[in-house]
Each structure stands twice: as structure tokens, then as C-alpha cells.
Amino acid sequence: MAARFAAAEPRDEHRRLVAWSSNMNWERLLALEGGTVGSIACATDRSGTAFVATLAGVFRSTDRGQRWEWIGRGLISPFVQDVAVSPDFERDGVVAAATAVSGLHMSYDRGANWIRLEFWGVRPTVTRVAISPDFARDNVVVAGTQHEGVYVSRNRGRSWNGYAAGLEDTEISAIAIAPGVSEGGAILAATETGTLLRSTDVGRTWQRVVRSDSDPLECCAWINRTTAVAGTVSGRLLRTTDRGKHWDSVWSADGDTVNGVAVEAEPDGGRLVVAVTGGGRLASSRDDGLTWTEQPLLPSDGASALCVAISDGCVLIGTQRSGVVRCTGDETPAAANAGLVSRPILDIAISPAFAKDGTMVLGTLQDGVLVSRDDGATWTTTLDDPGLGPVTAIRLSPDFDCDGIAGGIAGGHVVWSVDGARSWVRMGGLTAASAANVLEFSPVFGADGHMAIGGQHGMLYLSDDHGETWRAIWSGLDGSDFLALAYSPNFGQDRAMVAAAGDAQRLVVIRSNDAGDTWTPWVEYDTSLGWASLAIPPSFKPDVGPLLLAARDRIATPPSSGRGPWPGMQVAESGVAMRQVTLSPDFENDGLAAVATSDGVYLSDTEGREWSRMDGPLAGQAVERVSISVVDAGQRTIHAALGRGELWKFTK
């Protein structure tokens, strides 16, 4: 066996490979700018500071939306649904972010760091958040949730009270707080069923606003203590002048849903009010919403406006998939996505013959499948069907350079390519109810045609004829979802496979020694981990190991006997998520392993016994996937995909 890197390279005092920590060796290959922007909030201090909520975290601009920077450090979930800024931002630097699954986060240092908050031990999905216009005096923050109603804090987020009295629907889709909320000012809340609710006691109780129509509300904003405007699904703007009790229609977009409204005080004492529709129309008012003028906003390229905000007279519009559109004065509206890298990459597959063909394939959240055949210099989209859903997994045949076979999972459907990932079709032979999560090829796929698909509710399908036909296998994991599948590198001889599956209460690792026909439990954890990754080295022996399991914030391995609890190693600080673990193709000689984490890429050249974080631009970043390629006997390349939409390469 050749000497490992550990024996040949000097280490610093932290046992980190100096050569692997050089900043100079990182190169960014791809940055997917734009993406879906679901919420925009601007500081009112005329500093030009704005924040956007995206599927890749929060981004900030300090020049009225011309350039953006990611500021997601500390956000547990990247799926941010709403963002709000303190009206006293210049002094207190407070920003709030509503996230899916992981609850409400707040920053007290202008977004540099985020703290996840608890609502009496609960962290529900928060759909909307609003900060009081009098926040410097009353400290009020209101959060609307998906199923838990409304939570209110009167001490800047330190503690919360949940209120549902009078809420006919607890799924909140819009919230707006009037000035003077602590002295009887109103809070408006819209629900997913279209109900408009009103509270005059800081959210303790709610009353339904009775209107002459049943047109559901999409958005609302206060102009002053008594006057507010709201946008509806049918494309109307409604206005109230009595604190939300009665509403009149003041403008119509003829069926084009009004998705966002915003208000900004102007230097002359007036107010600019704007509204955007899904079809790309912009309406504005300078008489507190009584009369409106309209202009086309977005080109007819399918982009849909989702939200709007105003930053020192500059109108910023968030769109579906196309990022931010910026409109200043009489200038033509234009995309403003510099630095807004928010089109998430979900998976990466590197050709086994990468040194020869330079091929990489990416699965993305909203952009389908992207392929490069020149080591990332250029990219083409080879699957872009929004109806399929996100491409969560991409795998290439071990003989990809010869057979051109690739598989993927898009929205739970298996997609298939036989021409080098140039075109894709839905794979047949699977039941219509199949909801796939993971897909893997046998390491000797060219000879045995074996592959496996695991999905929800213990679903497992096997094929031994290159995907022509499939058979369903009972895994014994009814109610659990497959999270990871792995073949033994010696599958041609030992027929061994390992899988990880989980549900709301547990994570289970199971094993098979007959090519997946029967399975037995190996180890079980009494906790819900949500994701898992497996990597099996060439020295693997069935029922014994070794192998690496990445789950939650640990890397676990079986004991030397293969029996009993698996020791878990905390590779990074507590709470750092281990997203994926992978091994070098030459692991038997170089002992090199890498793990993608929410804190960057961690590397081991001791077969996973010792780990250290790689320095450079990815340190502290949320890395979704990592891959190691062997260029030649003395050169290794690491590709790392950031969840928000960047691909990086490190070469040594």
C-alpha cells in the first residue's frame, strides 16, 4: 500500500494538512445568480440597506439592491419565507427571518449572525413575520405560522405568547402591524383560506372582518394608523380608512393576483405606495392609496412577481426564479442579481473518467439538470421541466464514459439518460405511487446490471437488467423513508448492500448479503435525523465493516466486531450538520475522505479517524455535496457544491 498523504505532508499545530488548507487552490466554477425571492424588506433610514428571503437563506444589499451578499450564518433552515427589518435599524440592527421547519430566527447585528428562537419549546414553520412601526418603544414582533396561529413578543423576541382566539384558520399568509399597536392600533392577518382577521389587543384576540365579497387576500400594508391597503387573488387593491373595519376597492388588475404591497415615507412628507401583480404589473399611489397609476414591469418571459419593497425611492421586486428586478425613477426595470446566488444545487455527480472527459452533472432545486463537459468552464441545461420538481439525486454509471447511462430523481420520479446526460426520460417499470428518494448503481453495473431505488414508506425496488424491469422488495421498514443506499465495493463477490432509513422517531441502518433481496437490522438510533449518508471503503466485510455513516452532527462507524452500538465522532462543533460523506476513488492507497457540512468541507487522510476543516472561501459555508476525483497518481480534485448555488473546485 502506498504512503498516505498524512505521512508525506507537514501538519500545523491543529493536525491540519497544510497543503490541503491553501486558499490559493480554490476556484469557483459556477454561481447560479437569481432564483426565487419570496420576501423583501428595506431599512427606513435611507442607508440603502435591503434584505431578501430566498430558498438559499438571506441576502443583504447596502446599495439599494444593486449588489447582494449572502448573510445566512446561523440560519438552521435555508428556506426563508419572510424577512422583516426594524424601523429603528440604524440604531438596533434588528432583522427577523421566518423559515420553514426551523422556526423564527432573529439577528441583532444587521444580519451578520442569526439566533433561532423558540416559542415555548416549539419551533413551528413560520410563514410571516412583522416588526412594529414603533419597535424602538414597544418592542413588538408578531410571527404567523403554518398551523400554530400567531405568536407575539413584546420584548424583542426574548419570549413569546401564542394566540389563536378567534382564528378560524391557523395558517397565516400575511401580517401587517399598524402604528400605535400598543395603544389600540390594529394588526391585520390574512389566512390561507382567504379570511381577513383583525386584532386591537396586540394579537390576544382576533375578529373576522366581514366583507361584501369573498376574494381572498394575498398581502397587506399599513399607510398610517387608520389607513391600509391589501391585494387580492382576483387582482384588486382594497383600501380601509377606519383601521381595517371596512374596505373599498380602489384598483383592479383584471384577474392578475396582487402579490405584494409596500409603503415608504418620502422626504417631502408624503408617502409612496406600490403594488405588484403576479403577471408583472406595477401600480403606484401618492395619495395614500386612493388613486393609482400603472406601468408594465416585467418582460413577458414567464417571470412572476412575488413581493415588493421600496429602498430610498428605488422599487425592488422579488420574482419566481428570476431574482430581483430593480426600478428607479423613469429607468427601465432591470434585473439586479449581482451576488444573489440563490438557485440551490442539491446534488453533484462526477464522471468516473473525469480526468479524461471533464464531465460533471448537477441536480438543482429549480433549474433541472446542468451538465458541463469541460471541467466547469461551460454549462448546459439538459432537463428543465418545472412539473417534475426538484432534482434531488444524480448518479452516473460506473462505466459512464462508455455507456452514457445516468439516473436521477426529480420530484420523487426516477429519470433516466442513455446518452451521457444529454437528454432524459421518465423511467418505466415502477408503480405510479413510487416516491423515490435515493438511487444507486452497482459498482459492477456493466456486468450485472444491478441497481437499487429507495423511497418513502420503506419502498425498495431492484433491477438486475440495467433498469429494464424492476421488482419490489419488502425492506421491513414500513413507515420509514430511505435516506441512503450503498453498495459494497466488492459487490461482485460479496453481494453486500447497506441502507439507512428514518421516520419521525428513529434512524435505522439495515444490511443485505444477497444483493438486496432480504434485509436485517444493523443499528438503530432513537432519534429523528432527517438525512443520512453512507460511504463504504474497499476493506469492507459484510456484517463487520468498516463503513462511515454521516447523520446529524456525527460520523459513526461500526465497532471492529460489527456488533453493538456504533461509536460516533463529532467532526465539527456541536450542531454542525453532516450532509454527505464520500471517499476517494483511490481510498485504499490515500485514505482520503471528505464530508460536506453546514460549516464547510471537512477532510480526513486517516481513513476517517481524524478530521479538519478546509480553510478558504468555503470555511463556515453550508456545503450540500462534495466529491473527490483522482486526476493522476499525485493529484486529487475536490468539488464542493454549496446549497445556495455555487460550485467550487480544489486541486492539489
XYZ file of C-alpha atoms in Angstrom:
652
model
C 0.000 0.000 0.000
C 1.372 3.429 -0.918
C 2.047 6.000 1.770
C -0.942 8.146 2.695
C -0.824 11.911 2.447
C -0.519 12.042 6.239
C 2.929 10.519 6.078
C 4.155 12.848 3.365
C 2.748 16.275 4.204
C 3.592 18.611 7.125
C 0.809 19.415 9.587
C 0.255 22.541 11.641
C -0.344 22.524 15.379
C -4.024 21.664 14.804
C -3.093 18.491 12.881
C -4.394 20.011 9.662
C -2.711 19.229 6.371
C -1.031 22.492 5.384
C -1.190 21.680 1.659
C -4.913 20.940 1.871
C -5.569 24.277 3.609
C -4.194 26.627 1.000
C -6.662 29.333 -0.009
C -4.936 29.646 -3.370
C -6.118 26.238 -4.583
C -9.859 27.028 -4.548
C -11.583 28.053 -7.775
C -15.256 28.923 -8.185
C -16.634 27.166 -11.252
C -20.285 28.201 -11.123
C -22.503 30.758 -9.417
C -26.229 30.479 -10.160
C -27.480 34.024 -9.657
C -31.149 34.882 -9.372
C -33.638 32.367 -8.036
C -36.915 32.740 -6.194
C -37.251 35.750 -3.888
C -40.282 35.393 -1.645
C -39.891 38.495 0.507
C -38.002 41.808 0.530
C -37.606 44.228 3.441
C -35.798 47.567 3.433
C -34.401 49.705 6.222
C -36.191 53.035 6.591
C -33.041 55.002 7.455
C -32.234 55.775 3.789
C -28.986 53.822 4.080
C -29.911 51.736 1.053
C -29.946 48.542 3.129
C -32.289 45.805 1.953
C -32.787 42.122 2.764
C -34.294 39.343 0.650
C -35.664 35.957 1.702
C -34.768 33.112 -0.658
C -34.639 29.323 -0.827
C -30.919 29.638 -0.026
C -31.091 31.891 3.028
C -30.998 35.664 3.484
C -29.096 38.117 1.285
C -28.313 41.765 2.077
C -27.685 44.816 -0.090
C -26.274 48.134 1.096
C -26.678 49.987 -2.212
C -30.428 49.836 -2.839
C -30.345 46.406 -4.415
C -27.527 46.800 -6.920
C -25.341 44.113 -5.310
C -26.107 41.374 -2.793
C -24.192 39.296 -0.270
C -25.242 36.098 1.488
C -25.653 36.501 5.267
C -27.049 33.126 6.282
C -24.628 32.277 9.097
C -26.633 30.697 11.913
C -29.800 30.029 9.909
C -30.762 26.421 10.616
C -33.028 26.216 7.574
C -32.083 27.833 4.244
C -35.745 28.021 3.206
C -36.582 31.552 4.312
C -40.184 32.549 3.675
C -40.297 36.098 5.018
C -37.963 38.795 6.315
C -38.644 41.958 8.348
C -36.449 44.897 9.368
C -36.689 47.065 12.465
C -37.830 50.640 11.706
C -35.019 51.646 14.095
C -32.490 49.565 12.136
C -29.818 52.273 12.033
C -29.577 52.074 15.824
C -30.533 48.496 16.743
C -29.624 46.441 13.633
C -32.570 44.056 14.183
C -33.736 41.739 11.377
C -36.168 38.807 11.588
C -36.378 35.785 9.264
C -39.247 33.296 9.056
C -38.100 29.830 7.996
C -39.734 26.569 7.015
C -39.458 23.791 9.621
C -36.875 25.591 11.784
C -38.977 28.435 13.155
C -38.150 32.111 13.582
C -34.614 33.491 13.527
C -33.539 36.973 14.588
C -30.352 38.950 14.098
C -29.282 41.813 16.318
C -26.171 42.737 14.306
C -27.547 43.649 10.857
C -27.763 40.043 9.713
C -24.166 39.032 10.430
C -25.326 36.311 12.827
C -28.704 34.664 13.409
C -30.258 33.142 16.516
C -33.030 30.552 16.315
C -35.871 31.346 18.720
C -38.253 29.004 20.499
C -41.961 29.503 21.146
C -42.313 27.707 24.479
C -40.126 24.847 23.280
C -41.785 24.725 19.844
C -40.175 25.721 16.537
C -43.010 25.655 14.005
C -42.798 26.632 10.369
C -43.094 30.429 10.386
C -44.751 31.811 7.275
C -44.796 35.551 8.040
C -43.130 37.946 10.470
C -43.741 41.649 11.153
C -41.973 44.186 13.373
C -43.949 47.048 14.923
C -43.505 50.527 13.386
C -42.951 51.682 17.000
C -40.427 48.928 17.754
C -37.991 51.320 19.454
C -40.694 51.995 22.036
C -42.989 48.944 22.199
C -40.556 46.083 21.239
C -43.388 44.156 19.489
C -42.740 41.367 16.975
C -45.546 39.223 15.515
C -44.989 35.857 13.808
C -47.574 33.935 11.796
C -47.165 30.176 11.491
C -48.279 27.389 9.207
C -50.513 25.568 11.685
C -49.988 27.148 15.110
C -51.647 30.536 14.647
C -49.952 33.741 15.794
C -47.124 34.306 18.278
C -46.376 37.708 19.793
C -43.267 39.006 21.553
C -43.240 42.278 23.492
C -39.550 42.149 24.407
C -37.710 41.973 21.057
C -38.018 38.226 20.656
C -36.758 37.081 24.044
C -40.087 35.448 24.948
C -43.307 34.675 23.103
C -47.004 34.077 23.687
C -49.180 32.094 21.309
C -52.683 33.316 20.498
C -55.429 31.620 18.499
C -58.651 33.043 19.974
C -60.881 33.967 17.051
C -58.568 32.494 14.418
C -60.758 30.442 12.104
C -57.681 29.247 10.222
C -54.276 28.927 11.885
C -52.268 29.053 8.637
C -51.198 32.683 8.282
C -50.319 34.087 4.843
C -49.920 37.823 5.600
C -49.409 40.082 8.640
C -49.272 43.872 8.967
C -48.919 45.961 12.147
C -50.323 49.497 12.349
C -48.553 52.340 14.164
C -49.626 52.617 17.795
C -50.281 48.892 18.198
C -49.683 49.064 21.953
C -52.339 51.784 22.272
C -55.116 50.040 20.372
C -53.621 50.099 16.897
C -54.712 47.214 14.705
C -52.919 44.140 13.433
C -54.174 42.586 10.207
C -53.704 38.908 9.395
C -54.747 37.020 6.282
C -55.081 33.238 6.226
C -54.590 30.642 3.504
C -58.348 30.164 3.220
C -58.754 33.852 2.383
C -60.090 35.110 5.704
C -59.081 38.610 6.830
C -58.666 38.971 10.594
C -58.137 41.975 12.806
C -56.795 42.413 16.346
C -56.724 45.548 18.502
C -55.167 43.991 21.615
C -51.693 43.102 20.291
C -52.818 39.752 18.941
C -54.549 38.306 22.009
C -57.921 38.037 20.269
C -58.971 38.214 16.639
C -62.153 39.214 14.852
C -63.090 38.290 11.329
C -63.505 41.261 9.007
C -66.820 40.862 7.203
C -66.595 41.963 3.569
C -69.177 42.029 0.803
C -67.018 39.711 -1.319
C -65.094 36.507 -0.714
C -61.977 37.489 -2.670
C -59.014 36.028 -0.689
C -56.266 38.421 0.409
C -52.633 37.860 -0.605
C -50.884 40.821 1.053
C -51.485 43.953 3.122
C -49.630 47.025 4.403
C -50.420 49.981 6.660
C -50.005 53.514 5.331
C -50.751 55.214 8.645
C -52.582 54.362 11.855
C -56.026 54.252 10.219
C -55.333 53.586 6.539
C -54.156 50.334 4.941
C -54.163 48.678 1.529
C -54.486 44.996 0.656
C -54.083 42.945 -2.519
C -56.404 40.115 -3.521
C -56.240 36.917 -5.552
C -58.532 38.331 -8.239
C -56.209 41.307 -8.778
C -57.934 44.053 -6.798
C -56.473 46.570 -4.392
C -58.643 47.247 -1.340
C -58.353 50.250 0.977
C -59.530 50.948 4.514
C -59.541 54.266 6.384
C -61.099 53.052 9.658
C -58.360 50.737 10.965
C -59.462 47.733 8.924
C -63.170 47.559 9.730
C -64.460 48.369 6.235
C -62.801 48.075 2.836
C -63.356 49.597 -0.615
C -61.957 48.525 -3.978
C -59.688 51.233 -5.435
C -57.901 49.492 -8.354
C -58.160 46.305 -10.400
C -55.640 44.273 -12.388
C -58.390 42.263 -14.070
C -57.669 38.884 -12.539
C -53.899 39.332 -12.172
C -53.229 38.498 -8.496
C -51.733 41.296 -6.391
C -48.827 39.562 -4.643
C -47.163 42.464 -2.848
C -47.711 45.973 -1.487
C -45.200 48.337 0.130
C -45.115 51.833 1.625
C -42.260 54.330 2.076
C -42.286 57.811 3.599
C -40.834 60.393 1.215
C -38.584 63.351 2.140
C -41.368 65.873 1.410
C -43.649 64.256 3.992
C -45.745 62.285 1.530
C -45.851 58.533 1.063
C -45.134 56.324 -1.916
C -47.323 53.202 -2.054
C -46.637 50.488 -4.640
C -48.207 47.154 -5.563
C -47.092 44.359 -7.903
C -49.065 41.624 -9.617
C -48.031 38.114 -10.487
C -48.184 38.972 -14.174
C -45.635 41.755 -13.815
C -47.623 44.990 -13.448
C -46.595 47.793 -11.105
C -49.151 50.221 -9.646
C -48.215 53.251 -7.546
C -50.033 55.853 -5.469
C -49.003 59.116 -3.819
C -52.346 59.959 -2.170
C -52.377 57.225 0.491
C -53.751 54.601 -1.869
C -56.830 56.461 -3.106
C -55.815 56.636 -6.789
C -53.293 54.555 -8.709
C -51.172 54.732 -11.856
C -49.926 51.630 -13.636
C -46.896 50.644 -15.700
C -45.624 47.349 -17.159
C -42.846 45.985 -15.008
C -41.563 42.584 -16.117
C -40.860 41.295 -19.622
C -43.192 38.585 -20.855
C -40.702 35.755 -20.219
C -42.733 33.844 -17.669
C -41.291 35.594 -14.611
C -43.834 36.150 -11.866
C -43.602 38.962 -9.295
C -43.985 37.682 -5.725
C -43.219 40.672 -3.482
C -42.157 44.308 -3.456
C -40.315 46.788 -1.226
C -39.022 50.351 -1.522
C -35.471 51.427 -0.670
C -34.966 55.198 -0.703
C -37.262 55.651 -3.708
C -35.971 52.576 -5.531
C -38.579 49.851 -6.053
C -37.307 46.279 -5.598
C -39.434 43.378 -6.828
C -38.852 39.742 -5.924
C -39.741 37.193 -8.586
C -40.265 33.488 -9.119
C -36.921 32.034 -10.331
C -35.643 35.341 -11.792
C -34.299 37.020 -8.657
C -34.741 40.756 -8.081
C -35.948 43.393 -10.531
C -34.923 46.975 -9.727
C -36.852 50.066 -10.824
C -35.593 53.603 -10.158
C -37.494 56.663 -11.352
C -38.134 56.583 -15.080
C -35.449 53.975 -15.781
C -36.397 50.725 -17.468
C -36.810 47.970 -14.870
C -33.789 45.670 -14.904
C -32.583 42.521 -13.181
C -30.403 43.218 -10.139
C -28.907 39.865 -9.188
C -25.201 40.577 -8.753
C -24.138 38.398 -5.832
C -27.642 36.978 -5.373
C -26.592 33.339 -5.726
C -29.810 31.674 -4.623
C -30.579 28.878 -7.084
C -29.783 25.866 -4.893
C -27.670 22.914 -6.027
C -28.934 19.682 -4.460
C -26.567 17.032 -5.827
C -23.416 16.595 -7.885
C -22.104 13.629 -9.864
C -18.583 13.487 -11.291
C -17.750 11.203 -14.195
C -15.641 8.193 -13.147
C -13.432 9.144 -16.109
C -13.312 12.815 -15.109
C -9.588 13.145 -15.830
C -10.387 12.249 -19.445
C -13.867 13.664 -20.135
C -14.194 16.517 -17.591
C -17.899 15.744 -17.132
C -19.939 16.962 -14.158
C -23.705 16.720 -13.684
C -25.686 18.811 -11.192
C -29.179 18.347 -9.796
C -30.840 21.589 -8.740
C -33.914 22.850 -6.943
C -35.396 24.910 -9.770
C -33.044 24.633 -12.755
C -33.334 20.931 -13.528
C -30.120 19.150 -14.565
C -26.989 21.091 -15.534
C -24.091 19.413 -17.353
C -20.517 20.503 -18.018
C -18.110 18.558 -20.219
C -15.127 20.872 -19.827
C -14.446 20.847 -16.080
C -16.999 23.564 -15.344
C -15.987 26.123 -17.972
C -19.401 25.956 -19.680
C -22.778 24.506 -18.684
C -25.905 23.370 -20.496
C -29.374 22.586 -19.145
C -30.416 19.081 -20.203
C -33.553 18.649 -18.091
C -35.749 21.629 -17.274
C -39.305 20.539 -16.558
C -40.783 22.523 -13.634
C -43.600 19.998 -13.487
C -41.186 17.276 -12.382
C -39.985 19.145 -9.301
C -36.514 19.486 -7.753
C -33.735 17.152 -8.895
C -32.609 15.762 -5.545
C -30.279 12.998 -6.729
C -27.970 12.360 -9.683
C -25.953 9.172 -10.227
C -23.696 8.108 -13.099
C -22.989 4.560 -14.191
C -19.508 3.310 -13.202
C -18.929 2.955 -16.969
C -20.471 6.331 -17.799
C -17.720 7.249 -20.262
C -18.627 4.147 -22.290
C -22.347 3.508 -21.752
C -23.534 7.099 -21.109
C -26.062 5.886 -18.527
C -27.214 8.251 -15.784
C -30.094 8.204 -13.340
C -31.730 10.871 -11.248
C -34.671 11.651 -9.009
C -36.859 14.642 -9.824
C -39.800 15.362 -7.568
C -39.891 11.724 -6.459
C -39.832 10.438 -10.061
C -36.921 8.450 -11.494
C -35.426 9.988 -14.647
C -33.050 8.183 -16.973
C -30.457 9.048 -19.620
C -28.575 6.776 -22.017
C -26.739 9.470 -23.995
C -24.331 10.922 -21.482
C -26.937 13.059 -19.644
C -27.809 14.957 -22.828
C -31.493 14.012 -22.661
C -33.758 12.442 -20.051
C -36.950 10.377 -19.876
C -39.165 9.138 -17.068
C -38.152 5.591 -16.174
C -40.822 2.962 -16.713
C -41.409 -0.234 -14.788
C -42.138 1.476 -11.478
C -45.564 1.872 -9.897
C -47.323 5.204 -10.244
C -47.278 5.567 -6.479
C -43.480 5.350 -6.311
C -41.936 8.308 -4.487
C -38.196 7.792 -4.819
C -35.563 9.327 -2.545
C -32.290 7.581 -3.421
C -30.809 5.729 -6.392
C -27.546 3.792 -6.699
C -25.689 1.735 -9.310
C -23.789 -1.457 -8.571
C -20.008 -0.919 -8.822
C -20.050 -3.666 -11.490
C -23.192 -2.357 -13.196
C -21.850 -3.051 -16.666
C -21.568 -6.752 -15.859
C -24.521 -7.418 -13.542
C -26.961 -4.605 -14.445
C -27.847 -4.233 -10.772
C -29.270 -1.009 -9.361
C -31.495 -0.004 -6.462
C -34.086 2.690 -5.756
C -35.273 3.510 -2.253
C -38.122 5.809 -1.380
C -40.830 6.682 1.068
C -42.638 4.255 3.371
C -39.954 1.582 3.091
C -40.256 1.370 -0.696
C -37.333 -0.506 -2.304
C -37.019 -1.531 -5.957
C -34.241 -3.627 -7.503
C -33.251 -4.245 -11.105
C -30.661 -6.673 -12.449
C -31.136 -5.935 -16.147
C -29.878 -2.351 -16.391
C -33.226 -0.854 -15.382
C -35.367 -2.657 -17.956
C -37.516 -4.345 -15.301
C -37.968 -3.827 -11.583
C -39.137 -5.871 -8.618
C -40.438 -4.559 -5.320
C -38.647 -5.746 -2.170
C -40.022 -5.713 1.356
C -37.393 -3.971 3.446
C -39.137 -4.396 6.791
C -39.205 -0.625 7.217
C -42.874 0.219 6.695
C -43.390 3.863 7.610
C -39.705 4.770 7.249
C -38.197 6.650 4.314
C -34.972 5.526 2.683
C -32.297 8.178 3.194
C -29.194 6.446 1.816
C -28.164 3.325 -0.117
C -24.652 1.976 -0.635
C -23.106 -0.997 -2.398
C -20.055 -2.832 -1.128
C -17.066 -2.010 -3.377
C -16.692 -5.802 -3.617
C -20.336 -6.334 -4.570
C -19.381 -8.623 -7.442
C -18.136 -11.130 -4.866
C -19.908 -10.445 -1.552
C -23.314 -9.152 -2.880
C -23.477 -6.852 0.157
C -25.527 -3.661 0.435
C -26.213 -1.221 3.281
C -29.077 1.270 3.640
C -30.231 3.917 6.102
C -33.877 4.816 6.653
C -35.716 7.011 9.113
C -39.062 8.245 10.359
C -40.218 10.761 12.955
C -38.793 8.723 15.843
C -35.755 6.783 14.642
C -32.923 6.152 12.190
C -32.229 2.525 11.217
C -29.253 1.075 9.333
C -30.032 -2.224 7.586
C -27.849 -4.649 5.621
C -28.205 -7.281 2.924
C -25.817 -10.027 1.830
C -27.877 -11.293 -1.106
C -27.929 -8.295 -3.465
C -30.846 -6.645 -1.670
C -33.368 -9.491 -1.716
C -33.502 -9.734 2.101
C -32.518 -7.248 4.795
C -31.696 -7.382 8.505
C -31.283 -4.533 11.029
C -27.755 -3.477 11.933
C -28.070 -0.500 14.261
C -30.920 1.780 15.362
C -30.948 5.304 16.803
C -33.934 6.506 18.818
C -33.993 9.926 17.231
C -35.199 11.511 14.020
C -32.213 12.668 11.965
C -33.893 13.710 8.706
C -30.972 12.785 6.465
C -28.085 10.323 6.282
C -25.161 9.420 4.039
C -23.138 6.213 3.730
C -19.621 5.565 2.415
C -18.088 2.082 2.216
C -14.306 1.569 1.793
C -12.709 -1.290 -0.192
C -11.744 -3.108 3.027
C -15.428 -3.616 3.897
C -16.504 -7.062 5.076
C -20.222 -7.948 5.246
C -21.748 -7.673 8.737
C -18.485 -6.204 10.079
C -17.450 -3.053 8.242
C -15.797 -0.658 8.173
C -18.129 1.985 6.802
C -18.909 5.633 7.531
C -22.403 6.882 8.425
C -22.902 10.655 8.356
C -26.025 11.771 10.203
C -26.928 14.859 12.190
C -23.617 16.187 13.609
C -21.712 12.884 13.772
C -19.732 10.388 11.730
C -20.458 6.906 13.082
C -18.696 3.613 12.341
C -19.404 0.015 13.387
C -17.188 -1.450 16.128
C -14.434 -3.771 14.926
C -16.643 -6.784 15.628
C -19.547 -5.317 13.671
C -21.844 -5.872 16.663
C -23.198 -3.433 19.236
C -23.617 0.362 19.234
C -21.685 2.369 16.663
C -19.226 4.896 18.101
C -19.961 8.401 16.859
C -17.300 11.032 16.212
C -18.176 14.724 16.417
C -16.213 16.014 13.448
C -17.029 19.696 13.990
C -18.651 21.859 16.648
C -21.923 20.696 18.133
C -24.842 21.424 15.847
C -22.858 21.390 12.588
C -24.843 19.182 10.201
C -23.058 16.348 8.393
C -24.762 16.450 4.979
C -22.779 13.893 2.979
C -19.649 11.760 3.337
C -17.585 10.484 0.414
C -14.352 8.581 -0.200
C -11.542 8.984 -2.690
C -11.680 6.531 -5.618
C -8.144 5.598 -4.500
C -9.098 5.336 -0.822
C -7.193 2.080 -0.417
C -3.955 3.982 -1.051
C -4.617 7.574 0.026
C -7.101 7.054 2.906
C -8.824 10.269 1.857
C -12.403 11.056 2.925
C -14.436 14.267 2.814
C -17.670 15.354 4.420
C -19.951 18.193 3.314
C -21.238 20.084 6.353
C -23.136 23.225 7.271
C -19.727 24.641 8.299
C -17.693 23.894 5.176
C -15.762 20.871 3.915
C -14.026 18.634 6.450
C -11.247 16.345 5.291
C -9.572 13.215 6.630
C -6.491 11.495 5.246
C -6.525 8.878 8.010
C -9.460 6.786 6.784
C -11.886 8.888 8.816
C -10.134 8.695 12.185
C -9.126 12.390 12.250
C -10.832 15.330 10.572
C -10.089 19.008 9.994
C -11.924 21.794 8.215
C -10.501 23.018 4.935
C -9.609 26.699 5.021
C -10.512 29.149 2.309
C -13.727 30.614 0.904
C -15.883 27.613 1.876
C -14.980 27.669 5.570
C -18.165 28.367 7.517
C -20.364 27.931 4.428
C -23.239 25.458 4.068
C -21.909 22.788 1.699
C -24.510 20.390 0.308
C -22.342 17.900 -1.597
C -18.654 17.043 -2.017
C -16.803 14.716 -4.375
C -13.185 13.537 -4.708
C -11.614 12.733 -8.076
C -8.241 11.208 -8.898
C -6.529 13.110 -11.701
C -3.295 11.123 -11.612
C -1.147 9.309 -9.068
C -0.162 12.525 -7.331
C -3.165 14.814 -7.839
C -6.603 14.938 -6.251
C -9.503 17.252 -7.081
C -12.314 18.092 -4.673
C -15.577 19.514 -5.988
C -17.904 21.114 -3.447
C -21.454 22.304 -4.123
C -22.899 24.983 -1.872
C -26.604 24.584 -1.308
C -27.307 28.143 -2.354
C -25.972 27.619 -5.889
C -22.173 27.708 -6.105
C -19.758 25.021 -7.299
C -16.104 25.125 -6.232
C -13.025 23.112 -7.151
C -9.927 22.443 -5.065
C -6.901 20.851 -6.700
C -3.775 19.539 -5.057
